[in-house]
Amino acid sequence: MFLLGQAMHVELKFITPNALAQIGEYAGICYNSNLEEGTCIKRAISCKDKGHLATLRFAHATFHVSGISRTCSHQFVRSKHLDFLQRSQRYCNESEAEFVVPTKDPDIAALINASYQDSLAQYKKLLSAGVKKEDARFVLPNGGTTELIVVGNFQAWLDFIALRADKHAQWEIREVAKTINNILSEHAPGLFNWMP
């Protein structure tokens, strides 16, 4: 895969401070347990390892994901328990759109890029003819890049990562899932330990 223009970028915008201790503290309340920070951190990891995932709903993370294709975003937004805000092709002018090319084969990439450029030229002609952006966008390909703000609790992120970092997932969404996992594993080690 290569991208004409910017590359995929995943940025952590917010994460619950001291998330492991918080999860462990809240889980400890359920059992009238020791609420010292070290014990709470161990409890949070234990809850995840034992499948008591409801406790993970009390910590959240928000990401800004950009430079992915609309094809990828269509897979992303199917994640039920995450919430999304996505760049609007209805309101944003896409005349300078960038595209994801899903191959390194130069001959196939040339064919795909030619199709992208034709679609972009048609989009610009429609805008010049007075067609509203919301209607002109119908000619834009799914390979056009987009950006999203995505928020979810830790249980939702674990579910997303398990499904989309899997080797059977499509390559682009898999890269997003792996990147998000790696970022979350820095902030909540022991919870996000999926390995590439």
Tab-separated table of C-alpha atoms in Angstrom:
chain	number	residue	atom	x	y	z
A	1	MET	CA	0.000	0.000	0.000
A	2	PHE	CA	1.124	3.525	-0.562
A	3	LEU	CA	-0.610	6.811	-0.262
A	4	LEU	CA	-0.563	9.691	-2.669
A	5	GLY	CA	-0.053	12.561	-0.235
A	6	GLN	CA	-0.192	12.149	3.537
A	7	ALA	CA	0.121	8.792	5.270
A	8	MET	CA	-2.171	7.242	7.856
A	9	HIS	CA	-1.834	9.006	11.185
A	10	VAL	CA	-3.272	7.992	14.568
A	11	GLU	CA	-3.080	10.486	17.426
A	12	LEU	CA	-4.274	9.925	20.975
A	13	LYS	CA	-6.283	13.023	21.923
A	14	PHE	CA	-7.470	11.965	25.386
A	15	ILE	CA	-7.206	9.007	27.741
A	16	THR	CA	-8.604	8.600	31.231
A	17	PRO	CA	-5.781	9.625	33.582
A	18	ASN	CA	-4.342	6.752	35.617
A	19	ALA	CA	-6.838	4.454	33.907
A	20	LEU	CA	-5.619	1.146	35.377
A	21	ALA	CA	-5.849	2.407	38.948
A	22	GLN	CA	-9.279	3.867	38.291
A	23	ILE	CA	-10.620	0.646	36.766
A	24	GLY	CA	-9.172	-1.362	39.646
A	25	GLU	CA	-10.625	1.012	42.220
A	26	TYR	CA	-14.102	0.821	40.741
A	27	ALA	CA	-13.872	-2.960	40.455
A	28	GLY	CA	-12.689	-3.085	44.080
A	29	ILE	CA	-15.829	-1.333	45.225
A	30	CYS	CA	-17.826	-4.271	43.862
A	31	TYR	CA	-16.033	-6.621	46.252
A	32	ASN	CA	-15.226	-4.336	49.200
A	33	SER	CA	-11.539	-4.819	48.367
A	34	ASN	CA	-8.271	-3.045	49.173
A	35	LEU	CA	-8.218	0.252	47.261
A	36	GLU	CA	-4.474	0.965	47.371
A	37	GLU	CA	-3.216	2.038	43.934
A	38	GLY	CA	-0.867	-0.919	43.336
A	39	THR	CA	-3.583	-3.397	44.268
A	40	CYS	CA	-6.069	-1.576	42.048
A	41	ILE	CA	-3.733	-1.785	39.047
A	42	LYS	CA	-3.285	-5.538	39.551
A	43	ARG	CA	-7.043	-5.937	39.970
A	44	ALA	CA	-7.742	-4.114	36.684
A	45	ILE	CA	-5.448	-6.471	34.780
A	46	SER	CA	-6.886	-9.478	36.594
A	47	CYS	CA	-10.427	-8.411	35.685
A	48	LYS	CA	-9.440	-8.263	32.009
A	49	ASP	CA	-7.613	-11.605	32.153
A	50	LYS	CA	-10.620	-13.281	33.820
A	51	GLY	CA	-13.057	-11.834	31.289
A	52	HIS	CA	-14.725	-9.392	33.691
A	53	LEU	CA	-14.663	-6.773	30.943
A	54	ALA	CA	-17.509	-4.593	32.216
A	55	THR	CA	-14.996	-2.953	34.544
A	56	LEU	CA	-13.124	-1.629	31.487
A	57	ARG	CA	-16.086	0.571	30.573
A	58	PHE	CA	-14.956	3.111	33.179
A	59	ALA	CA	-11.914	4.293	31.226
A	60	HIS	CA	-11.997	5.965	27.820
A	61	ALA	CA	-9.704	6.947	24.982
A	62	THR	CA	-10.245	9.358	22.092
A	63	PHE	CA	-8.226	9.191	18.858
A	64	HIS	CA	-7.853	11.368	15.784
A	65	VAL	CA	-7.343	9.051	12.801
A	66	SER	CA	-6.458	10.603	9.446
A	67	GLY	CA	-5.065	9.615	6.073
A	68	ILE	CA	-7.173	6.458	5.817
A	69	SER	CA	-9.418	5.626	2.892
A	70	ARG	CA	-13.185	5.846	3.002
A	71	THR	CA	-13.069	2.072	2.424
A	72	CYS	CA	-11.242	1.762	5.740
A	73	SER	CA	-13.549	4.197	7.516
A	74	HIS	CA	-16.598	2.186	6.392
A	75	GLN	CA	-15.142	-0.789	8.268
A	76	PHE	CA	-14.195	1.365	11.250
A	77	VAL	CA	-17.660	2.852	11.792
A	78	ARG	CA	-19.166	-0.641	11.964
A	79	SER	CA	-17.609	-0.941	15.422
A	80	LYS	CA	-20.801	-0.716	17.427
A	81	HIS	CA	-19.526	0.517	20.738
A	82	LEU	CA	-17.228	3.243	19.480
A	83	ASP	CA	-18.495	6.724	18.609
A	84	PHE	CA	-17.392	8.673	15.558
A	85	LEU	CA	-17.203	12.130	14.038
A	86	GLN	CA	-16.042	11.990	10.407
A	87	ARG	CA	-14.976	14.597	7.853
A	88	SER	CA	-18.072	15.476	5.850
A	89	GLN	CA	-17.930	15.266	2.074
A	90	ARG	CA	-21.256	17.077	2.124
A	91	TYR	CA	-19.728	20.250	3.558
A	92	CYS	CA	-15.999	19.952	2.785
A	93	ASN	CA	-14.643	20.675	-0.660
A	94	GLU	CA	-12.760	17.575	-1.823
A	95	SER	CA	-11.091	19.178	-4.882
A	96	GLU	CA	-7.655	18.546	-3.360
A	97	ALA	CA	-8.441	15.016	-2.154
A	98	GLU	CA	-5.665	12.542	-1.548
A	99	PHE	CA	-6.029	8.839	-2.209
A	100	VAL	CA	-4.894	5.497	-0.835
A	101	VAL	CA	-3.494	3.181	-3.493
A	102	PRO	CA	-3.808	-0.420	-2.267
A	103	THR	CA	-0.860	-1.897	-4.139
A	104	LYS	CA	2.855	-1.496	-4.687
A	105	ASP	CA	2.626	-2.944	-8.203
A	106	PRO	CA	3.384	0.080	-10.408
A	107	ASP	CA	1.166	-1.055	-13.304
A	108	ILE	CA	-1.888	-1.638	-11.119
A	109	ALA	CA	-1.175	1.524	-9.128
A	110	ALA	CA	-1.121	3.507	-12.386
A	111	LEU	CA	-4.549	2.128	-13.348
A	112	ILE	CA	-6.006	2.917	-9.942
A	113	ASN	CA	-4.486	6.394	-9.865
A	114	ALA	CA	-5.842	7.148	-13.361
A	115	SER	CA	-9.315	6.212	-12.151
A	116	TYR	CA	-8.908	8.450	-9.097
A	117	GLN	CA	-7.804	11.387	-11.229
A	118	ASP	CA	-10.748	10.903	-13.625
A	119	SER	CA	-13.188	10.889	-10.702
A	120	LEU	CA	-11.591	13.975	-9.203
A	121	ALA	CA	-11.777	15.788	-12.552
A	122	GLN	CA	-15.495	14.923	-12.813
A	123	TYR	CA	-16.058	16.156	-9.247
A	124	LYS	CA	-14.419	19.496	-10.071
A	125	LYS	CA	-16.503	19.834	-13.263
A	126	LEU	CA	-19.683	19.200	-11.296
A	127	LEU	CA	-18.753	21.866	-8.749
A	128	SER	CA	-17.940	24.312	-11.563
A	129	ALA	CA	-21.362	23.580	-13.084
A	130	GLY	CA	-22.987	24.655	-9.834
A	131	VAL	CA	-23.728	21.193	-8.435
A	132	LYS	CA	-23.720	21.212	-4.627
A	133	LYS	CA	-20.830	19.442	-2.885
A	134	GLU	CA	-23.330	17.046	-1.307
A	135	ASP	CA	-24.340	15.848	-4.793
A	136	ALA	CA	-20.978	16.142	-6.565
A	137	ARG	CA	-19.460	13.781	-3.999
A	138	PHE	CA	-21.314	10.848	-5.598
A	139	VAL	CA	-18.495	10.506	-8.148
A	140	LEU	CA	-15.707	10.362	-5.547
A	141	PRO	CA	-14.071	6.947	-5.035
A	142	ASN	CA	-13.807	5.045	-1.744
A	143	GLY	CA	-10.031	5.353	-1.981
A	144	GLY	CA	-10.227	9.039	-1.070
A	145	THR	CA	-8.784	9.825	2.340
A	146	THR	CA	-10.799	10.895	5.335
A	147	GLU	CA	-10.332	11.678	8.990
A	148	LEU	CA	-12.261	10.798	12.114
A	149	ILE	CA	-12.436	11.462	15.819
A	150	VAL	CA	-13.183	8.178	17.582
A	151	VAL	CA	-14.018	7.696	21.259
A	152	GLY	CA	-14.669	4.526	23.182
A	153	ASN	CA	-14.334	2.885	26.523
A	154	PHE	CA	-11.573	0.335	27.015
A	155	GLN	CA	-13.918	-2.630	26.559
A	156	ALA	CA	-14.980	-1.250	23.169
A	157	TRP	CA	-11.338	-0.679	22.167
A	158	LEU	CA	-10.403	-4.230	23.180
A	159	ASP	CA	-13.243	-5.583	21.056
A	160	PHE	CA	-12.238	-3.435	18.072
A	161	ILE	CA	-8.602	-4.526	18.335
A	162	ALA	CA	-9.485	-8.222	18.651
A	163	LEU	CA	-11.600	-8.050	15.493
A	164	ARG	CA	-9.574	-5.679	13.352
A	165	ALA	CA	-5.966	-6.482	14.272
A	166	ASP	CA	-6.604	-10.108	13.349
A	167	LYS	CA	-4.626	-11.431	10.377
A	168	HIS	CA	-7.899	-12.036	8.504
A	169	ALA	CA	-8.899	-8.354	8.645
A	170	GLN	CA	-8.338	-6.077	5.663
A	171	TRP	CA	-4.787	-4.641	5.683
A	172	GLU	CA	-5.646	-0.962	6.159
A	173	ILE	CA	-8.024	-1.339	9.124
A	174	ARG	CA	-5.577	-3.871	10.588
A	175	GLU	CA	-2.851	-1.198	10.582
A	176	VAL	CA	-5.201	1.234	12.329
A	177	ALA	CA	-6.091	-1.370	14.986
A	178	LYS	CA	-2.462	-2.324	15.600
A	179	THR	CA	-1.431	1.308	15.921
A	180	ILE	CA	-4.237	2.054	18.390
A	181	ASN	CA	-3.332	-1.054	20.401
A	182	ASN	CA	0.312	-0.016	20.582
A	183	ILE	CA	-0.606	3.468	21.792
A	184	LEU	CA	-3.043	2.140	24.397
A	185	SER	CA	-0.543	-0.473	25.605
A	186	GLU	CA	1.803	2.375	26.567
A	187	HIS	CA	-0.895	3.909	28.778
A	188	ALA	CA	-2.550	0.745	30.082
A	189	PRO	CA	0.047	-2.044	30.015
A	190	GLY	CA	-1.457	-5.407	30.743
A	191	LEU	CA	-4.814	-4.504	29.227
A	192	PHE	CA	-3.791	-3.872	25.632
A	193	ASN	CA	-1.276	-6.590	24.950
A	194	TRP	CA	-2.218	-7.777	21.488
A	195	MET	CA	0.998	-8.707	19.723
A	196	PRO	CA	1.677	-8.149	15.974
